[in-house]
Amino acid sequence: MRAPRIAVLTGSGVSAESGLSTFRDKGGIWAQYDYRQVATPEGFAADPALVHDFYNARRRALKCAAPNAAHFALAELERRLEDRGGALWIVTQNVDDLHERAGSRNVLHMHGELSRARCGSCGDSRPWTDDLDVRTKCPSCAATGAMRPDVVWFGEVPMYLEETAAILSRSQQFVSIGTSGVVYPAAGLAAEARALGIPCTELNLEPSENARVFTRRRYGKASEIVPQWAREILAE
Ligand code: OAD
Protein backbone atom coordinates (compact mmCIF):
# COMPACT_ATOMS: atom_id res chain seq x y z
CA MET A 1 0.00 0.00 0.00
CA ARG A 2 1.21 3.54 -0.80
CA ALA A 3 2.13 5.70 2.18
CA PRO A 4 -0.31 8.55 2.97
CA ARG A 5 -0.16 12.18 1.87
CA ILE A 6 -0.26 14.34 5.00
CA ALA A 7 -0.83 18.08 5.42
CA VAL A 8 0.70 19.51 8.62
CA LEU A 9 -0.10 22.91 10.11
CA THR A 10 2.40 24.12 12.70
CA GLY A 11 2.37 27.01 15.16
CA SER A 12 4.75 28.47 17.69
CA GLY A 13 4.28 25.53 20.10
CA VAL A 14 6.46 23.36 17.84
CA SER A 15 9.38 25.77 18.39
CA ALA A 16 8.77 26.41 22.11
CA GLU A 17 11.27 23.76 23.19
CA SER A 18 13.84 25.36 20.89
CA GLY A 19 13.67 28.38 23.20
CA LEU A 20 11.44 30.57 20.99
CA SER A 21 8.47 32.11 22.81
CA THR A 22 4.90 31.31 21.93
CA PHE A 23 2.41 34.19 21.71
CA ARG A 24 -0.49 33.52 24.03
CA ASP A 25 0.93 31.21 26.68
CA LYS A 26 1.62 32.75 30.09
CA GLY A 27 4.50 35.23 29.66
CA GLY A 28 4.29 34.83 25.86
CA ILE A 29 5.11 37.48 23.28
CA TRP A 30 1.68 39.14 23.39
CA ALA A 31 1.92 39.44 27.18
CA GLN A 32 5.07 41.52 26.67
CA TYR A 33 4.11 43.54 23.58
CA ASP A 34 0.94 45.09 22.23
CA TYR A 35 0.46 43.40 18.84
CA ARG A 36 -1.18 46.59 17.49
CA GLN A 37 2.09 48.45 18.02
CA VAL A 38 4.50 45.83 16.66
CA ALA A 39 2.56 43.62 14.25
CA THR A 40 0.23 45.81 12.20
CA PRO A 41 0.82 48.16 9.23
CA GLU A 42 -0.55 50.99 11.41
CA GLY A 43 1.96 50.23 14.16
CA PHE A 44 4.82 50.29 11.62
CA ALA A 45 3.64 53.62 10.20
CA ALA A 46 3.39 55.10 13.71
CA ASP A 47 6.73 53.87 15.09
CA PRO A 48 8.91 51.92 12.63
CA ALA A 49 11.90 51.91 15.00
CA LEU A 50 9.88 50.07 17.65
CA VAL A 51 8.76 47.47 15.10
CA HIS A 52 12.34 47.00 13.84
CA ASP A 53 13.58 46.54 17.43
CA PHE A 54 10.92 43.89 18.04
CA TYR A 55 11.79 41.85 14.93
CA ASN A 56 15.56 42.42 15.27
CA ALA A 57 15.38 40.85 18.74
CA ARG A 58 13.41 37.89 17.38
CA ARG A 59 15.82 37.47 14.43
CA ARG A 60 18.77 37.43 16.86
CA ALA A 61 17.02 34.90 19.12
CA LEU A 62 16.44 32.69 16.09
CA LYS A 63 20.17 32.65 15.33
CA CYS A 64 20.77 31.09 18.77
CA ALA A 65 17.96 28.54 18.45
CA ALA A 66 18.17 25.03 17.02
CA PRO A 67 15.50 22.63 15.78
CA ASN A 68 14.12 20.23 18.38
CA ALA A 69 12.98 16.60 18.20
CA ALA A 70 9.58 17.61 16.77
CA HIS A 71 11.14 19.44 13.80
CA PHE A 72 13.51 16.53 13.16
CA ALA A 73 10.70 13.95 13.37
CA LEU A 74 8.66 15.86 10.76
CA ALA A 75 11.66 16.14 8.42
CA GLU A 76 12.40 12.44 8.72
CA LEU A 77 8.75 11.53 8.22
CA GLU A 78 8.66 13.63 5.03
CA ARG A 79 11.67 11.72 3.64
CA ARG A 80 10.33 8.30 4.62
CA LEU A 81 6.82 8.93 3.30
CA GLU A 82 8.25 10.16 -0.02
CA ASP A 83 10.40 7.00 -0.26
CA ARG A 84 7.17 5.01 0.00
CA GLY A 85 5.20 7.08 -2.51
CA GLY A 86 3.49 9.33 0.05
CA ALA A 87 4.08 12.98 0.93
CA LEU A 88 4.19 15.44 3.82
CA TRP A 89 3.66 19.16 3.40
CA ILE A 90 4.13 21.68 6.20
CA VAL A 91 2.15 24.90 6.24
CA THR A 92 3.56 26.90 9.12
CA GLN A 93 2.45 30.04 10.88
CA ASN A 94 5.98 30.35 12.22
CA VAL A 95 8.39 32.94 10.91
CA ASP A 96 11.38 30.91 12.12
CA ASP A 97 13.30 28.56 9.79
CA LEU A 98 13.63 25.61 12.17
CA HIS A 99 11.67 23.22 9.93
CA GLU A 100 14.09 23.89 7.07
CA ARG A 101 17.11 23.63 9.37
CA ALA A 102 15.85 20.21 10.52
CA GLY A 103 15.71 19.08 6.88
CA SER A 104 12.06 19.62 5.86
CA ARG A 105 11.81 20.56 2.18
CA ASN A 106 8.08 21.13 1.66
CA VAL A 107 7.48 24.16 3.89
CA LEU A 108 5.18 27.12 3.24
CA HIS A 109 5.41 30.10 5.59
CA MET A 110 1.94 31.59 5.60
CA HIS A 111 2.99 34.39 7.98
CA GLY A 112 6.26 35.09 6.16
CA GLU A 113 9.84 34.65 7.32
CA LEU A 114 12.04 36.47 9.81
CA SER A 115 15.08 35.75 7.68
CA ARG A 116 13.76 37.73 4.73
CA ALA A 117 13.27 41.48 4.24
CA ARG A 118 10.94 43.25 1.85
CA CYS A 119 10.92 46.75 0.45
CA GLY A 120 7.56 48.46 0.95
CA SER A 121 8.41 50.73 -1.97
CA CYS A 122 9.45 48.38 -4.83
CA GLY A 123 8.31 45.02 -3.36
CA ASP A 124 11.76 43.40 -3.61
CA SER A 125 12.03 40.47 -1.17
CA ARG A 126 15.34 38.81 -0.33
CA PRO A 127 17.12 36.77 2.38
CA TRP A 128 18.12 39.03 5.30
CA THR A 129 20.10 38.00 8.36
CA ASP A 130 21.13 41.40 9.80
CA ASP A 131 19.18 43.94 11.81
CA LEU A 132 16.88 46.31 9.95
CA ASP A 133 16.38 49.94 10.92
CA VAL A 134 14.71 53.07 9.62
CA ARG A 135 17.87 54.02 7.71
CA THR A 136 18.24 50.67 5.90
CA LYS A 137 18.43 51.24 2.14
CA CYS A 138 16.65 48.90 -0.27
CA PRO A 139 19.38 47.06 -2.23
CA SER A 140 17.10 47.01 -5.24
CA CYS A 141 15.53 50.50 -5.57
CA ALA A 142 17.73 52.38 -3.07
CA ALA A 143 14.71 53.80 -1.20
CA THR A 144 15.41 54.54 2.46
CA GLY A 145 12.96 53.82 5.26
CA ALA A 146 10.75 51.34 3.42
CA MET A 147 12.51 48.10 4.35
CA ARG A 148 10.50 45.81 6.63
CA PRO A 149 10.65 42.21 7.76
CA ASP A 150 8.97 39.98 5.15
CA VAL A 151 6.34 38.83 7.63
CA VAL A 152 2.56 39.06 7.59
CA TRP A 153 1.05 41.50 10.06
CA PHE A 154 -2.48 41.57 11.43
CA GLY A 155 -4.70 43.13 8.78
CA GLU A 156 -2.56 41.75 5.93
CA VAL A 157 -3.36 38.75 3.77
CA PRO A 158 -1.43 35.57 4.68
CA MET A 159 0.82 34.06 2.02
CA TYR A 160 0.33 30.85 0.02
CA LEU A 161 -3.43 30.53 0.50
CA GLU A 162 -3.95 28.97 -2.94
CA GLU A 163 -1.04 26.57 -2.45
CA THR A 164 -2.43 25.61 0.97
CA ALA A 165 -5.85 24.88 -0.53
CA ALA A 166 -4.16 22.73 -3.20
CA ILE A 167 -2.26 20.81 -0.51
CA LEU A 168 -5.45 20.16 1.45
CA SER A 169 -7.21 18.89 -1.66
CA ARG A 170 -4.41 16.33 -2.20
CA SER A 171 -4.10 15.21 1.44
CA GLN A 172 -5.47 12.16 3.16
CA GLN A 173 -4.70 13.37 6.70
CA PHE A 174 -4.48 16.79 8.34
CA VAL A 175 -2.40 17.32 11.48
CA SER A 176 -2.23 20.49 13.55
CA ILE A 177 0.80 20.91 15.83
CA GLY A 178 1.50 23.52 18.52
CA THR A 179 -1.07 26.16 17.70
CA SER A 180 -3.82 27.70 19.82
CA GLY A 181 -6.20 27.79 16.86
CA VAL A 182 -7.27 31.40 17.31
CA VAL A 183 -5.70 33.13 14.29
CA TYR A 184 -7.53 32.77 11.00
CA PRO A 185 -7.29 31.65 8.24
CA ALA A 186 -4.82 29.09 9.71
CA ALA A 187 -7.30 28.19 12.46
CA GLY A 188 -9.94 27.36 9.85
CA LEU A 189 -7.85 24.78 8.00
CA ALA A 190 -8.95 21.90 10.23
CA ALA A 191 -12.63 22.64 9.54
CA GLU A 192 -11.85 22.89 5.81
CA ALA A 193 -10.08 19.54 5.95
CA ARG A 194 -13.04 17.99 7.79
CA ALA A 195 -15.40 19.37 5.15
CA LEU A 196 -13.27 17.55 2.55
CA GLY A 197 -13.66 14.33 4.55
CA ILE A 198 -10.02 14.31 5.72
CA PRO A 199 -9.35 12.93 9.23
CA CYS A 200 -7.81 15.59 11.49
CA THR A 201 -5.36 15.11 14.35
CA GLU A 202 -4.38 17.69 16.97
CA LEU A 203 -0.97 17.44 18.67
CA ASN A 204 -0.63 20.21 21.25
CA LEU A 205 0.29 20.92 24.84
CA GLU A 206 -3.39 21.43 25.66
CA PRO A 207 -6.72 21.45 23.78
CA SER A 208 -6.79 24.33 21.31
CA GLU A 209 -9.73 26.68 20.69
CA ASN A 210 -11.04 24.40 17.95
CA ALA A 211 -10.14 21.05 19.52
CA ARG A 212 -13.68 19.77 18.86
CA VAL A 213 -13.01 19.77 15.09
CA PHE A 214 -10.32 17.10 15.44
CA THR A 215 -11.06 13.40 15.15
CA ARG A 216 -7.88 12.45 17.04
CA ARG A 217 -6.16 14.45 19.77
CA ARG A 218 -2.97 13.96 21.74
CA TYR A 219 -1.65 16.37 24.37
CA GLY A 220 1.91 16.80 25.61
CA LYS A 221 5.19 18.39 24.61
CA ALA A 222 5.80 18.52 20.87
CA SER A 223 9.28 17.02 21.32
CA GLU A 224 7.61 13.90 22.72
CA ILE A 225 4.25 13.53 21.00
CA VAL A 226 5.34 14.44 17.46
CA PRO A 227 8.08 11.75 17.22
CA GLN A 228 5.61 9.28 18.82
CA TRP A 229 2.92 10.13 16.25
CA ALA A 230 5.46 9.95 13.37
CA ARG A 231 6.53 6.45 14.46
CA GLU A 232 2.89 5.36 14.49
CA ILE A 233 2.30 6.71 10.97
CA LEU A 234 5.31 4.77 9.68
CA ALA A 235 4.17 1.60 11.44
CA GLU A 236 0.65 1.76 9.91
P1 OAD B 1 -0.07 30.69 20.36
O1 OAD B 1 0.84 31.29 21.37
O2 OAD B 1 -1.39 31.32 20.17
O3 OAD B 1 -0.31 29.16 20.70
C1 OAD B 1 0.75 28.29 20.97
C2 OAD B 1 0.19 26.91 21.26
O4 OAD B 1 1.28 26.03 21.44
C3 OAD B 1 -0.67 26.84 22.53
O5 OAD B 1 -1.88 26.15 22.25
C4 OAD B 1 0.20 26.04 23.51
O6 OAD B 1 -0.57 25.20 24.35
C5 OAD B 1 1.03 25.21 22.56
N1 OAD B 1 2.36 24.83 23.11
C6 OAD B 1 3.17 25.56 23.93
N2 OAD B 1 4.29 24.87 24.19
C7 OAD B 1 4.19 23.69 23.53
C8 OAD B 1 5.03 22.54 23.43
N3 OAD B 1 6.20 22.45 24.05
N4 OAD B 1 4.58 21.50 22.68
C9 OAD B 1 3.38 21.56 22.05
N5 OAD B 1 2.56 22.62 22.11
C10 OAD B 1 2.96 23.68 22.84
O7 OAD B 1 0.75 30.63 18.99
P2 OAD B 1 0.24 30.32 17.51
O8 OAD B 1 -0.96 29.45 17.52
O9 OAD B 1 1.42 29.89 16.72
O10 OAD B 1 0.80 35.65 13.98
O11 OAD B 1 -0.18 31.78 17.04
C11 OAD B 1 -0.66 31.96 15.76
C12 OAD B 1 -0.28 33.33 15.26
O12 OAD B 1 -0.61 34.32 16.23
C13 OAD B 1 1.21 33.54 15.05
O13 OAD B 1 1.67 33.07 13.80
C14 OAD B 1 1.36 35.02 15.16
C15 OAD B 1 0.49 35.23 16.39
O14 OAD B 1 -0.03 36.48 16.56
C16 OAD B 1 1.21 36.88 13.61
O15 OAD B 1 2.06 37.51 14.22
C17 OAD B 1 0.52 37.40 12.40
GROMACS .gro file of C-alpha atoms in nm, residues 40-206:
model
  167
   40THR     CA    1   0.023   4.581   1.220
   41PRO     CA    2   0.082   4.816   0.923
   42GLU     CA    3  -0.055   5.099   1.141
   43GLY     CA    4   0.196   5.023   1.416
   44PHE     CA    5   0.482   5.029   1.162
   45ALA     CA    6   0.364   5.362   1.020
   46ALA     CA    7   0.339   5.510   1.371
   47ASP     CA    8   0.673   5.387   1.509
   48PRO     CA    9   0.891   5.192   1.263
   49ALA     CA   10   1.190   5.191   1.500
   50LEU     CA   11   0.988   5.007   1.765
   51VAL     CA   12   0.876   4.747   1.510
   52HIS     CA   13   1.234   4.700   1.384
   53ASP     CA   14   1.358   4.654   1.743
   54PHE     CA   15   1.092   4.389   1.804
   55TYR     CA   16   1.179   4.185   1.493
   56ASN     CA   17   1.556   4.242   1.527
   57ALA     CA   18   1.538   4.085   1.874
   58ARG     CA   19   1.341   3.789   1.738
   59ARG     CA   20   1.582   3.747   1.443
   60ARG     CA   21   1.877   3.743   1.686
   61ALA     CA   22   1.702   3.490   1.912
   62LEU     CA   23   1.644   3.269   1.609
   63LYS     CA   24   2.017   3.265   1.533
   64CYS     CA   25   2.077   3.109   1.877
   65ALA     CA   26   1.796   2.854   1.845
   66ALA     CA   27   1.817   2.503   1.702
   67PRO     CA   28   1.550   2.263   1.578
   68ASN     CA   29   1.412   2.023   1.838
   69ALA     CA   30   1.298   1.660   1.820
   70ALA     CA   31   0.958   1.761   1.677
   71HIS     CA   32   1.114   1.944   1.380
   72PHE     CA   33   1.351   1.653   1.316
   73ALA     CA   34   1.070   1.395   1.337
   74LEU     CA   35   0.866   1.586   1.076
   75ALA     CA   36   1.166   1.614   0.842
   76GLU     CA   37   1.240   1.244   0.872
   77LEU     CA   38   0.875   1.153   0.822
   78GLU     CA   39   0.866   1.363   0.503
   79ARG     CA   40   1.167   1.172   0.364
   80ARG     CA   41   1.033   0.830   0.462
   81LEU     CA   42   0.682   0.893   0.330
   82GLU     CA   43   0.825   1.016  -0.002
   83ASP     CA   44   1.040   0.700  -0.026
   84ARG     CA   45   0.717   0.501   0.000
   85GLY     CA   46   0.520   0.708  -0.251
   86GLY     CA   47   0.349   0.933   0.005
   87ALA     CA   48   0.408   1.298   0.093
   88LEU     CA   49   0.419   1.544   0.382
   89TRP     CA   50   0.366   1.916   0.340
   90ILE     CA   51   0.413   2.168   0.620
   91VAL     CA   52   0.215   2.490   0.624
   92THR     CA   53   0.356   2.690   0.912
   93GLN     CA   54   0.245   3.004   1.088
   94ASN     CA   55   0.598   3.035   1.222
   95VAL     CA   56   0.839   3.294   1.091
   96ASP     CA   57   1.138   3.091   1.212
   97ASP     CA   58   1.330   2.856   0.979
   98LEU     CA   59   1.363   2.561   1.217
   99HIS     CA   60   1.167   2.322   0.993
  100GLU     CA   61   1.409   2.389   0.707
  101ARG     CA   62   1.711   2.363   0.937
  102ALA     CA   63   1.585   2.021   1.052
  103GLY     CA   64   1.571   1.908   0.688
  104SER     CA   65   1.206   1.962   0.586
  105ARG     CA   66   1.181   2.056   0.218
  106ASN     CA   67   0.808   2.113   0.166
  107VAL     CA   68   0.748   2.416   0.389
  108LEU     CA   69   0.518   2.712   0.324
  109HIS     CA   70   0.541   3.010   0.559
  110MET     CA   71   0.194   3.159   0.560
  111HIS     CA   72   0.299   3.439   0.798
  112GLY     CA   73   0.626   3.509   0.616
  113GLU     CA   74   0.984   3.465   0.732
  114LEU     CA   75   1.204   3.647   0.981
  115SER     CA   76   1.508   3.575   0.768
  116ARG     CA   77   1.376   3.773   0.473
  117ALA     CA   78   1.327   4.148   0.424
  118ARG     CA   79   1.094   4.325   0.185
  119CYS     CA   80   1.092   4.675   0.045
  120GLY     CA   81   0.756   4.846   0.095
  121SER     CA   82   0.841   5.073  -0.197
  122CYS     CA   83   0.945   4.838  -0.483
  123GLY     CA   84   0.831   4.502  -0.336
  124ASP     CA   85   1.176   4.340  -0.361
  125SER     CA   86   1.203   4.047  -0.117
  126ARG     CA   87   1.534   3.881  -0.033
  127PRO     CA   88   1.712   3.677   0.238
  128TRP     CA   89   1.812   3.903   0.530
  129THR     CA   90   2.010   3.800   0.836
  130ASP     CA   91   2.113   4.140   0.980
  131ASP     CA   92   1.918   4.394   1.181
  132LEU     CA   93   1.688   4.631   0.995
  133ASP     CA   94   1.638   4.994   1.092
  134VAL     CA   95   1.471   5.307   0.962
  135ARG     CA   96   1.787   5.402   0.771
  136THR     CA   97   1.824   5.067   0.590
  137LYS     CA   98   1.843   5.124   0.214
  138CYS     CA   99   1.665   4.890  -0.027
  139PRO     CA  100   1.938   4.706  -0.223
  140SER     CA  101   1.710   4.701  -0.524
  141CYS     CA  102   1.553   5.050  -0.557
  142ALA     CA  103   1.773   5.238  -0.307
  143ALA     CA  104   1.471   5.380  -0.120
  144THR     CA  105   1.541   5.454   0.246
  145GLY     CA  106   1.296   5.382   0.526
  146ALA     CA  107   1.075   5.134   0.342
  147MET     CA  108   1.251   4.810   0.435
  148ARG     CA  109   1.050   4.581   0.663
  149PRO     CA  110   1.065   4.221   0.776
  150ASP     CA  111   0.897   3.998   0.515
  151VAL     CA  112   0.634   3.883   0.763
  152VAL     CA  113   0.256   3.906   0.759
  153TRP     CA  114   0.105   4.150   1.006
  154PHE     CA  115  -0.248   4.157   1.143
  155GLY     CA  116  -0.470   4.313   0.878
  156GLU     CA  117  -0.256   4.175   0.593
  157VAL     CA  118  -0.336   3.875   0.377
  158PRO     CA  119  -0.143   3.557   0.468
  159MET     CA  120   0.082   3.406   0.202
  160TYR     CA  121   0.033   3.085   0.002
  161LEU     CA  122  -0.343   3.053   0.050
  162GLU     CA  123  -0.395   2.897  -0.294
  163GLU     CA  124  -0.104   2.657  -0.245
  164THR     CA  125  -0.243   2.561   0.097
  165ALA     CA  126  -0.585   2.488  -0.053
  166ALA     CA  127  -0.416   2.273  -0.320
  167ILE     CA  128  -0.226   2.081  -0.051
  168LEU     CA  129  -0.545   2.016   0.145
  169SER     CA  130  -0.721   1.889  -0.166
  170ARG     CA  131  -0.441   1.633  -0.220
  171SER     CA  132  -0.410   1.521   0.144
  172GLN     CA  133  -0.547   1.216   0.316
  173GLN     CA  134  -0.470   1.337   0.670
  174PHE     CA  135  -0.448   1.679   0.834
  175VAL     CA  136  -0.240   1.732   1.148
  176SER     CA  137  -0.223   2.049   1.355
  177ILE     CA  138   0.080   2.091   1.583
  178GLY     CA  139   0.150   2.352   1.852
  179THR     CA  140  -0.107   2.616   1.770
  180SER     CA  141  -0.382   2.770   1.982
  181GLY     CA  142  -0.620   2.779   1.686
  182VAL     CA  143  -0.727   3.140   1.731
  183VAL     CA  144  -0.570   3.313   1.429
  184TYR     CA  145  -0.753   3.277   1.100
  185PRO     CA  146  -0.729   3.165   0.824
  186ALA     CA  147  -0.482   2.909   0.971
  187ALA     CA  148  -0.730   2.819   1.246
  188GLY     CA  149  -0.994   2.736   0.985
  189LEU     CA  150  -0.785   2.478   0.800
  190ALA     CA  151  -0.895   2.190   1.023
  191ALA     CA  152  -1.263   2.264   0.954
  192GLU     CA  153  -1.185   2.289   0.581
  193ALA     CA  154  -1.008   1.954   0.595
  194ARG     CA  155  -1.304   1.799   0.779
  195ALA     CA  156  -1.540   1.937   0.515
  196LEU     CA  157  -1.327   1.755   0.255
  197GLY     CA  158  -1.366   1.433   0.455
  198ILE     CA  159  -1.002   1.431   0.572
  199PRO     CA  160  -0.935   1.293   0.923
  200CYS     CA  161  -0.781   1.559   1.149
  201THR     CA  162  -0.536   1.511   1.435
  202GLU     CA  163  -0.438   1.769   1.697
  203LEU     CA  164  -0.097   1.744   1.867
  204ASN     CA  165  -0.063   2.021   2.125
  205LEU     CA  166   0.029   2.092   2.484
  206GLU     CA  167  -0.339   2.143   2.566
   0.00000   0.00000   0.00000
